[in-house]
Each structure stands twice: as structure tokens, then as C-alpha cells.
Coordinates of N, CA, C and O in Angstrom, one line a residue:
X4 N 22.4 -75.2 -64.5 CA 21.0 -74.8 -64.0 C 20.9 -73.3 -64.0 O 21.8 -72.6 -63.5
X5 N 19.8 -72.7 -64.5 CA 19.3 -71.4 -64.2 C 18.2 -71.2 -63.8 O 17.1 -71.5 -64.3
X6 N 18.4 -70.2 -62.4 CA 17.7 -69.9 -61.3 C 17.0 -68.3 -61.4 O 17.7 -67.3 -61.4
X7 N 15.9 -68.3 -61.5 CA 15.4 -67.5 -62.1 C 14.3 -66.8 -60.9 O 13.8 -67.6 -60.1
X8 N 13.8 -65.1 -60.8 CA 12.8 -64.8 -59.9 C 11.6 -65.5 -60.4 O 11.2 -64.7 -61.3
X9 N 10.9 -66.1 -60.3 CA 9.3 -67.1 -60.3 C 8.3 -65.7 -60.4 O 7.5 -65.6 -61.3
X10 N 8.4 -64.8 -59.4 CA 7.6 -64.1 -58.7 C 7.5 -62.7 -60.2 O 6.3 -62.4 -60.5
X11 N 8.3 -62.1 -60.8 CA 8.6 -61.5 -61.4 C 8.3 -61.9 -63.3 O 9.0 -62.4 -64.1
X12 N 6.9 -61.3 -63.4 CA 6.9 -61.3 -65.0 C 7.8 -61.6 -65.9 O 7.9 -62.7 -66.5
X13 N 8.6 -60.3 -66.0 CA 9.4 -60.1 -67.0 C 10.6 -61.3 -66.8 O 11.1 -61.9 -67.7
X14 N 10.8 -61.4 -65.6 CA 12.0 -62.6 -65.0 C 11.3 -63.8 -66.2 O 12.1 -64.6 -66.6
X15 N 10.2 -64.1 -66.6 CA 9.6 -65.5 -66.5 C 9.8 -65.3 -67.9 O 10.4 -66.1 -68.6
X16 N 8.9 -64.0 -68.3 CA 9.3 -63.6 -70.0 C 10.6 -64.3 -70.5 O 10.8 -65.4 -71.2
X17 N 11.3 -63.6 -70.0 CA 12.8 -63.4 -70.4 C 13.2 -65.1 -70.5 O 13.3 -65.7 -71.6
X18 N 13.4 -65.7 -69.2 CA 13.8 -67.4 -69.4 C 12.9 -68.1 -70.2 O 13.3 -69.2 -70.6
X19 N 11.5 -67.9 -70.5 CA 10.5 -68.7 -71.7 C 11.1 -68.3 -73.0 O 10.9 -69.2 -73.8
X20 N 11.9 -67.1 -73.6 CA 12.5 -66.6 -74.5 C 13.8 -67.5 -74.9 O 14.3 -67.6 -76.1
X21 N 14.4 -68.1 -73.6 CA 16.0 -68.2 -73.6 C 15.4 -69.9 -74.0 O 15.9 -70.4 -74.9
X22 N 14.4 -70.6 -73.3 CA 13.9 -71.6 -73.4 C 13.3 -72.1 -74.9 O 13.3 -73.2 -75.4
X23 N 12.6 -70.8 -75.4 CA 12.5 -71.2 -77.3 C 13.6 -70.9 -78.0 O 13.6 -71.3 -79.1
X24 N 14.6 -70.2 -77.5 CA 15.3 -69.7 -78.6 C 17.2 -70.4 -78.2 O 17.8 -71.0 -79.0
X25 N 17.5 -70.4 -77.1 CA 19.1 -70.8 -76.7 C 18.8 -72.1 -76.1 O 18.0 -72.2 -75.2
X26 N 19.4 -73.3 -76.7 CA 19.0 -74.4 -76.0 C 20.2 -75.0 -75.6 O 21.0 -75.6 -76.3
X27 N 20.2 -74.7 -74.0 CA 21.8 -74.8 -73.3 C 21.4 -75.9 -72.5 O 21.9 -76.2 -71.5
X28 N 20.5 -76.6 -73.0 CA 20.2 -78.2 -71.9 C 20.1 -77.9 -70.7 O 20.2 -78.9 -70.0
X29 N 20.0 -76.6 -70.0 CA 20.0 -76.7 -68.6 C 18.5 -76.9 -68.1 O 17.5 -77.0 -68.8
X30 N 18.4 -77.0 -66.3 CA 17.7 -77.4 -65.9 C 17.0 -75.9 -65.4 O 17.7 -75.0 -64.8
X31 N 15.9 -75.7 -65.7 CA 15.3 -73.9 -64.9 C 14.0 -74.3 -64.0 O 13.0 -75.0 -64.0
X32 N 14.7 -73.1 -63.2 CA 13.9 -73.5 -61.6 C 14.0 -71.5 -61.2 O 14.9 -70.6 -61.3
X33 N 12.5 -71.4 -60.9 CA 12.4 -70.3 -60.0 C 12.8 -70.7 -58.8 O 12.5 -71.7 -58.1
X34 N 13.6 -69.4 -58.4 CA 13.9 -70.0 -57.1 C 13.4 -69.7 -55.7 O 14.0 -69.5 -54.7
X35 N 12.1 -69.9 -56.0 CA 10.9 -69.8 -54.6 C 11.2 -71.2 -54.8 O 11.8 -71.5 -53.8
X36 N 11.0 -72.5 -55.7 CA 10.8 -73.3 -55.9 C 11.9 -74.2 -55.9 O 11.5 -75.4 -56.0
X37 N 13.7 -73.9 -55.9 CA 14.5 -74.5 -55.9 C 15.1 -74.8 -54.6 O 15.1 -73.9 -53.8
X38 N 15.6 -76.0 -54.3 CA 16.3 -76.0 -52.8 C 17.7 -75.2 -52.7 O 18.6 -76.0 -53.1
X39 N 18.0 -74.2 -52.5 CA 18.6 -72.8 -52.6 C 20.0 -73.8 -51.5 O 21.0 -74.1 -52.1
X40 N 20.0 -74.0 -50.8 CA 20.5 -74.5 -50.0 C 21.3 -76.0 -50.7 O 22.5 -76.2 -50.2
X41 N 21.0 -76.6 -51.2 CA 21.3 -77.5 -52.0 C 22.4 -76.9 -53.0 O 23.5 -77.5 -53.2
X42 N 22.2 -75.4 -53.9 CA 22.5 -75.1 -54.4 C 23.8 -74.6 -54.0 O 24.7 -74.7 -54.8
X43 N 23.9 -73.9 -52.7 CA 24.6 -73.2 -52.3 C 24.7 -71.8 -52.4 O 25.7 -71.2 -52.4
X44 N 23.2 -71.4 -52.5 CA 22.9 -69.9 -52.4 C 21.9 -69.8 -51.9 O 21.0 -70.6 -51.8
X45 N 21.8 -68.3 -51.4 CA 20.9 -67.6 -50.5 C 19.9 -67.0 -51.2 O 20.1 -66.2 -52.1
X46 N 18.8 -67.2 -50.7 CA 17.4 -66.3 -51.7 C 17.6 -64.7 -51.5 O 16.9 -64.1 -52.3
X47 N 18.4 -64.1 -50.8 CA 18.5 -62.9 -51.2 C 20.0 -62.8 -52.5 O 20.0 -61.9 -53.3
X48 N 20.8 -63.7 -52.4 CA 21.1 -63.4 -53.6 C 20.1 -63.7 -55.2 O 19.9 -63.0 -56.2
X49 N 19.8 -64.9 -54.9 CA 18.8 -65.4 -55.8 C 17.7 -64.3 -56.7 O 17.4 -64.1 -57.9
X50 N 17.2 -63.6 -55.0 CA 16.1 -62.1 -55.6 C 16.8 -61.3 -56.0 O 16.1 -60.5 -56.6
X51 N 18.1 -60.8 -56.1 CA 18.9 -60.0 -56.6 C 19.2 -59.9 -58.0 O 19.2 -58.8 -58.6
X52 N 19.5 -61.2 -58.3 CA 20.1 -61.5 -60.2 C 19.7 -62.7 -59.8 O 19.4 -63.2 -58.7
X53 N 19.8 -63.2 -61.7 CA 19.5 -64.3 -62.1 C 20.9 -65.2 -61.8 O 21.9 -64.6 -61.6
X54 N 20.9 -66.4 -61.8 CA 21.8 -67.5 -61.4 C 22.0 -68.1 -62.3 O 21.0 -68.3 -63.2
X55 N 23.8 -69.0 -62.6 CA 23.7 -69.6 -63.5 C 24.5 -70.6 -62.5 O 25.2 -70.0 -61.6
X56 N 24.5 -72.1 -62.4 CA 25.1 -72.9 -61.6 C 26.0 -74.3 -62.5 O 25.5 -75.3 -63.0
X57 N 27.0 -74.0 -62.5 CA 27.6 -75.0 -63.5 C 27.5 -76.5 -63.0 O 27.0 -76.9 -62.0
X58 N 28.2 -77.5 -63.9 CA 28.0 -79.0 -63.2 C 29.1 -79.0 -62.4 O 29.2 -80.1 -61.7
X59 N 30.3 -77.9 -62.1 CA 30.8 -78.4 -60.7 C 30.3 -77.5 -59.5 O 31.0 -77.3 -58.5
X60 N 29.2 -76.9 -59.7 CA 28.3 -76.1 -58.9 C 28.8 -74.7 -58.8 O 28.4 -74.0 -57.9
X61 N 29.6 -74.3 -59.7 CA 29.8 -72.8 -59.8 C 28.9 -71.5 -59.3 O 27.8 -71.4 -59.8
X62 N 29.1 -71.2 -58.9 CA 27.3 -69.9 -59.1 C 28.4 -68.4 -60.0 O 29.5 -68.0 -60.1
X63 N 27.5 -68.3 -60.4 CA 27.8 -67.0 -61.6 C 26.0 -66.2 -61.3 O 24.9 -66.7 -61.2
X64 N 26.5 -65.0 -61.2 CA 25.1 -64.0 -61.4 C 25.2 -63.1 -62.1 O 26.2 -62.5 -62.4
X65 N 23.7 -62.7 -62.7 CA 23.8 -61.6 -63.2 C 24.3 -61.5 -64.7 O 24.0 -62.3 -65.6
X66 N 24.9 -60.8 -64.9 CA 25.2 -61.0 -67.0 C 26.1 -61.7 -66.9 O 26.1 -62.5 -67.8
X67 N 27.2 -62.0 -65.9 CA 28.0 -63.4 -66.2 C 27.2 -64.5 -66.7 O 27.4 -65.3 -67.6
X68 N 26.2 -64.3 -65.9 CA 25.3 -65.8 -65.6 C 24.5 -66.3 -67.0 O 24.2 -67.4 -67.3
X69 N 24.0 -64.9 -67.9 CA 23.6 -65.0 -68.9 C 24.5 -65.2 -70.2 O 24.1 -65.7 -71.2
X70 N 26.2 -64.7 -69.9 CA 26.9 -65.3 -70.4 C 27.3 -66.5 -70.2 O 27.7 -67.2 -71.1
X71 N 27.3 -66.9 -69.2 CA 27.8 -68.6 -69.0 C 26.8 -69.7 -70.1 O 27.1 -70.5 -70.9
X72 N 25.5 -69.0 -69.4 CA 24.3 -69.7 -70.5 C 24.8 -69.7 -72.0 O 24.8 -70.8 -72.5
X73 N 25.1 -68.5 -72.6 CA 24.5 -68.2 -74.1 C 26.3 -69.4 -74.4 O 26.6 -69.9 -75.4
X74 N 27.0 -69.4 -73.3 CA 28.3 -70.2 -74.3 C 28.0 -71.4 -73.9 O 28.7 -72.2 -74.6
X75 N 27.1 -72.2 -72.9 CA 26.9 -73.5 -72.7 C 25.9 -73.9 -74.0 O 25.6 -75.0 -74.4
X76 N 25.4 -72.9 -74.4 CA 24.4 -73.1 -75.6 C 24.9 -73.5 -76.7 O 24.1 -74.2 -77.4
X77 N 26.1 -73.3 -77.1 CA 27.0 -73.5 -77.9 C 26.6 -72.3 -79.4 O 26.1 -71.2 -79.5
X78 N 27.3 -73.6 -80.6 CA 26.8 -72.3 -81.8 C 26.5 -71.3 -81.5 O 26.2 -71.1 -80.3
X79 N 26.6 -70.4 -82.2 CA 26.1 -68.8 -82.5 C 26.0 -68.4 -81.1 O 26.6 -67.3 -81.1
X80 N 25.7 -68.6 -80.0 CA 25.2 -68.3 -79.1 C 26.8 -68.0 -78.7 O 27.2 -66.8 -78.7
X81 N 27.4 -68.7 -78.4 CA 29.0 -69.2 -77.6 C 29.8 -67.9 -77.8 O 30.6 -67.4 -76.9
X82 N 29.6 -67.4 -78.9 CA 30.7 -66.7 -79.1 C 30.0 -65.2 -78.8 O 30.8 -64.2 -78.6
X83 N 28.7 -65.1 -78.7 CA 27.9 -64.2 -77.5 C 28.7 -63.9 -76.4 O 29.4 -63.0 -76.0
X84 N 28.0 -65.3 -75.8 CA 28.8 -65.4 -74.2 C 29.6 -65.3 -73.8 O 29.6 -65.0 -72.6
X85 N 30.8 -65.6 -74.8 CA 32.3 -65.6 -74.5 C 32.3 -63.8 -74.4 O 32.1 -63.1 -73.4
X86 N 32.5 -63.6 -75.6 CA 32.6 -61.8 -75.5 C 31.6 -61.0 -74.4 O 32.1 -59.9 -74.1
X87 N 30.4 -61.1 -73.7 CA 30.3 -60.8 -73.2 C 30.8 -60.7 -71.5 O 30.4 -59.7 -70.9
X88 N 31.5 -61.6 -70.9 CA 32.3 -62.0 -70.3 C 33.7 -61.4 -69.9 O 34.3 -61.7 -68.8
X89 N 34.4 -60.4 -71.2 CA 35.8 -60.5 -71.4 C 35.3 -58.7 -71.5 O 34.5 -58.2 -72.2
X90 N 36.3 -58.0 -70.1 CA 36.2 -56.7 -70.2 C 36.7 -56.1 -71.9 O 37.5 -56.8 -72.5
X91 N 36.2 -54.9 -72.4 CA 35.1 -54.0 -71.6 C 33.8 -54.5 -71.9 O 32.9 -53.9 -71.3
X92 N 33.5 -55.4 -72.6 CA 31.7 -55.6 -72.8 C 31.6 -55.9 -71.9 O 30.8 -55.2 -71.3
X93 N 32.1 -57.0 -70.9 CA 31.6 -57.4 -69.7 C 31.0 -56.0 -68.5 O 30.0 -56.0 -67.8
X94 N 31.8 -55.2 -68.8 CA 31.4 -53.9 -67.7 C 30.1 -53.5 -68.4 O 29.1 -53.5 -67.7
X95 N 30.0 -53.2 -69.7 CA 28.9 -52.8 -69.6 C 27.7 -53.4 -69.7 O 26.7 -52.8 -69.5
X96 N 27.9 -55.1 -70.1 CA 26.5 -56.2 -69.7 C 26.2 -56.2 -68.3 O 25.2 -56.9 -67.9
X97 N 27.2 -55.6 -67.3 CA 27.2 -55.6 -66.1 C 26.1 -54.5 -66.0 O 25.0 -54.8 -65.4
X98 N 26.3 -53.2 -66.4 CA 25.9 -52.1 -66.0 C 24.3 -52.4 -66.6 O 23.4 -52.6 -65.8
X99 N 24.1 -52.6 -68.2 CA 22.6 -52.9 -68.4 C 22.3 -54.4 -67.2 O 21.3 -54.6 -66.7
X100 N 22.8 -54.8 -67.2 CA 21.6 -56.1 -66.2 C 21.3 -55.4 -64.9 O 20.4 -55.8 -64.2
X101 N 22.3 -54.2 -64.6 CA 21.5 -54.0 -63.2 C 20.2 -52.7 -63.4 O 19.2 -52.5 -62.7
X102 N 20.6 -52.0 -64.7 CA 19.6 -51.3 -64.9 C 18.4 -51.9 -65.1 O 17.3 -51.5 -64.6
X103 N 18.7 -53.0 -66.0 CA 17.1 -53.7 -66.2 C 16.5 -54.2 -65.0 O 15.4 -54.0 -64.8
X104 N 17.5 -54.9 -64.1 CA 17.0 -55.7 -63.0 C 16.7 -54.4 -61.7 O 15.8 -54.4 -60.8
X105 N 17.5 -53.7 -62.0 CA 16.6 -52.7 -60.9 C 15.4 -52.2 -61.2 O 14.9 -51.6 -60.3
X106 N 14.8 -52.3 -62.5 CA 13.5 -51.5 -63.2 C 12.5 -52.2 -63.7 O 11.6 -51.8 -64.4
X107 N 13.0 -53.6 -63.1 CA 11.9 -54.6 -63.8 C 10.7 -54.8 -63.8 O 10.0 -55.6 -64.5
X108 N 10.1 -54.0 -62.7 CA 8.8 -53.7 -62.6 C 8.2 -52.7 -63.5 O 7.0 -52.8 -63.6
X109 N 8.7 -51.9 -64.1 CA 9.0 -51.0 -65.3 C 9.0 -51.8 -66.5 O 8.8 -51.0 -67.4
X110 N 9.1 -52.7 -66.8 CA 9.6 -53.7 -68.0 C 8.3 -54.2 -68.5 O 7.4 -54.3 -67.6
X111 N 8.0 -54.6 -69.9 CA 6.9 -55.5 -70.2 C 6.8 -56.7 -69.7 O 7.6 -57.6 -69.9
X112 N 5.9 -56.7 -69.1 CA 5.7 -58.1 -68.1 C 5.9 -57.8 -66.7 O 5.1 -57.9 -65.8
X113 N 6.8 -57.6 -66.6 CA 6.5 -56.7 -64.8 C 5.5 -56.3 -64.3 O 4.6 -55.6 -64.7
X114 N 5.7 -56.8 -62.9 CA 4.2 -56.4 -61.7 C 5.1 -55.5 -60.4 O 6.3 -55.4 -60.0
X115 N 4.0 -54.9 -60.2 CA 4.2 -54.3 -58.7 C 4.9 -55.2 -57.5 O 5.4 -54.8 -56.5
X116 N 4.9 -56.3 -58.0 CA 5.7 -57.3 -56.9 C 6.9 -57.7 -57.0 O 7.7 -58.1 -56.2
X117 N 7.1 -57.5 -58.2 CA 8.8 -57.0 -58.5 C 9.7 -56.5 -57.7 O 10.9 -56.8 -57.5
X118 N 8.8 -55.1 -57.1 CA 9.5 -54.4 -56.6 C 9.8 -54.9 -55.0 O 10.6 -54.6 -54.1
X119 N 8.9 -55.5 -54.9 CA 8.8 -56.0 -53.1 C 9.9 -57.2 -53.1 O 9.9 -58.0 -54.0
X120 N 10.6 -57.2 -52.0 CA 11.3 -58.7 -51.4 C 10.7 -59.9 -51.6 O 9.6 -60.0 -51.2
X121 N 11.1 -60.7 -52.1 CA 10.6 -61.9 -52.3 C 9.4 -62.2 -50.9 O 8.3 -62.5 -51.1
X122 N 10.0 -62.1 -49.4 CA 9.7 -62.7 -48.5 C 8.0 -61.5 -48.2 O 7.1 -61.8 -47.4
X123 N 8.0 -60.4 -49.0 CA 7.0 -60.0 -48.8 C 6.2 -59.8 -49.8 O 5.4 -58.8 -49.8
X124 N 6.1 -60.8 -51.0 CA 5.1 -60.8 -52.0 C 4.0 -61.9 -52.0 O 4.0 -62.8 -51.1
X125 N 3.4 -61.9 -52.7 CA 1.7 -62.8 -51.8 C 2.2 -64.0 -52.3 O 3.1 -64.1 -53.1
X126 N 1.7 -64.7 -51.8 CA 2.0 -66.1 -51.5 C 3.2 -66.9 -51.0 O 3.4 -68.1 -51.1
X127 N 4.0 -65.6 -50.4 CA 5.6 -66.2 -50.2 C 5.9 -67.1 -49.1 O 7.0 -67.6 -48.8
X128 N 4.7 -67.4 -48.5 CA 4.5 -68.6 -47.0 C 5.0 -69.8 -48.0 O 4.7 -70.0 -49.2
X129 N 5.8 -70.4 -46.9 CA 5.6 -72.1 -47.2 C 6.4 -72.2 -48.7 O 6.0 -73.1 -49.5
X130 N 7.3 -71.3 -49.2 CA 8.3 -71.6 -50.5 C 9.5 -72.6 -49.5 O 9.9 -72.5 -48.4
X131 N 9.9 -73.5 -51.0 CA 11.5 -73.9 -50.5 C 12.5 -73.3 -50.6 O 12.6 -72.4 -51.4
X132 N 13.6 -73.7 -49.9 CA 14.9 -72.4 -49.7 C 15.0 -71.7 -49.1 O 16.1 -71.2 -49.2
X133 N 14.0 -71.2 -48.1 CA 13.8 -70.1 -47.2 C 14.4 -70.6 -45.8 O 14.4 -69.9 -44.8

């Protein structure tokens, strides 16, 4: 499963992209909308990075998590993931995902609400997981 910011443009861009193009069978859930708790994670990690949750309920975030994806994808994709994973690429898919994810309001598709806490962007009453 990948758990994705709902609230966040570019967040939605990005997984509609991974959804036409890497097809890793998983299940995608913004996670305003997922039972977080079921999951075994907290919505401030959730608003942090993206989530990747394996079938023995792993949690992986962040460019792991995009690596976990691109090797559950298999073909072409696998040997992505794998290398991305395995220091030194790993440090530095580390270092760009936090740049992107810290600037994503900055990003095409990004809003001003990016930048706010989940628990303080409009409509955040009455989500599951909270």
C-alpha cells in the first residue's frame, strides 16, 4: 500500500504518474482518508513523507518507500528500486526527497496548503486516522 498527502497537489500529481506508468498492484490511499491506525502509523508521520506498507505491514518512508514501490513493480522498474536503496544512491534519493518534500508547495501542482499541517488545512475536521 502507498499512503500518500491527499491534501497536497503535487503529492496527488506524483502518485497519478506512478499509477499510469509503474504498476506495482498496490492499494493508494491518501492518508486523510486511510485508517492510519490500522496501519500502524501516525498522521504526522504520514504528513511528513510518503509511505510504503508491505504485505507483512512493513512501513518504509520517504525514497525508501519509492524504492520499495518501483521494485514491487517489477521489470525495468526493480532494478530502479533496488539501486536506489543500496548506499551511496540511497543517501542521495534521501537528500532529493527531502528537498522536494520540503518545497512542495514550490512544485508544479502545489498549493499554499502544502505548507500548513495537515490538522490545519481546510477541511481537515472529521478525516480518518486522526
Amino acid at each position: 500500500m502507498l499512503v500518500y498527502d491527499g491534501d497536497c497537489g503535487f503529492c496527488t500529481s506524483s502518485v497519478r504518474f506512478l499509477e499510469r506508468h509503474v504498476h506495482a498492484g498496490a492499494t493508494v490511499a491518501a492518508f486523510q482518508f486511510a485508517d492510519l491506525d490500522a496501519l500502524g502509523v501516525t498522521a504526522e508521520r504520514a504528513e511528513y513523507e510518503v509511505l510504503w506498507i508491505d504485505r507483512a505491514g512493513r512501513v518504509s518512508g520517504g525514497a525508501e518507500a519509492i524504492g520499495r514501490l518501483l521494485t514491487a513493480a517489477g521489470g525495468p522498474w526493480k532494478a530502479l528500486g533496488v539501486v536506489m536503496r543500496i548506499a551511496p544512491v540511497s543517501w542521495a534519493a534521501h537528500g532529493v526527497y527531502r528537498l522536494v518534500a520540503n518545497n512542495r508547495h514550490r512544485m508544479p501542482g502545489g498549493t499554499a496548503a502544502c505548507m500548513l499541517p495537515a490538522a490545519q488545512r481546510p477541511g481537515a475536521r472529521g478525516r480518518a486516522g486522526r
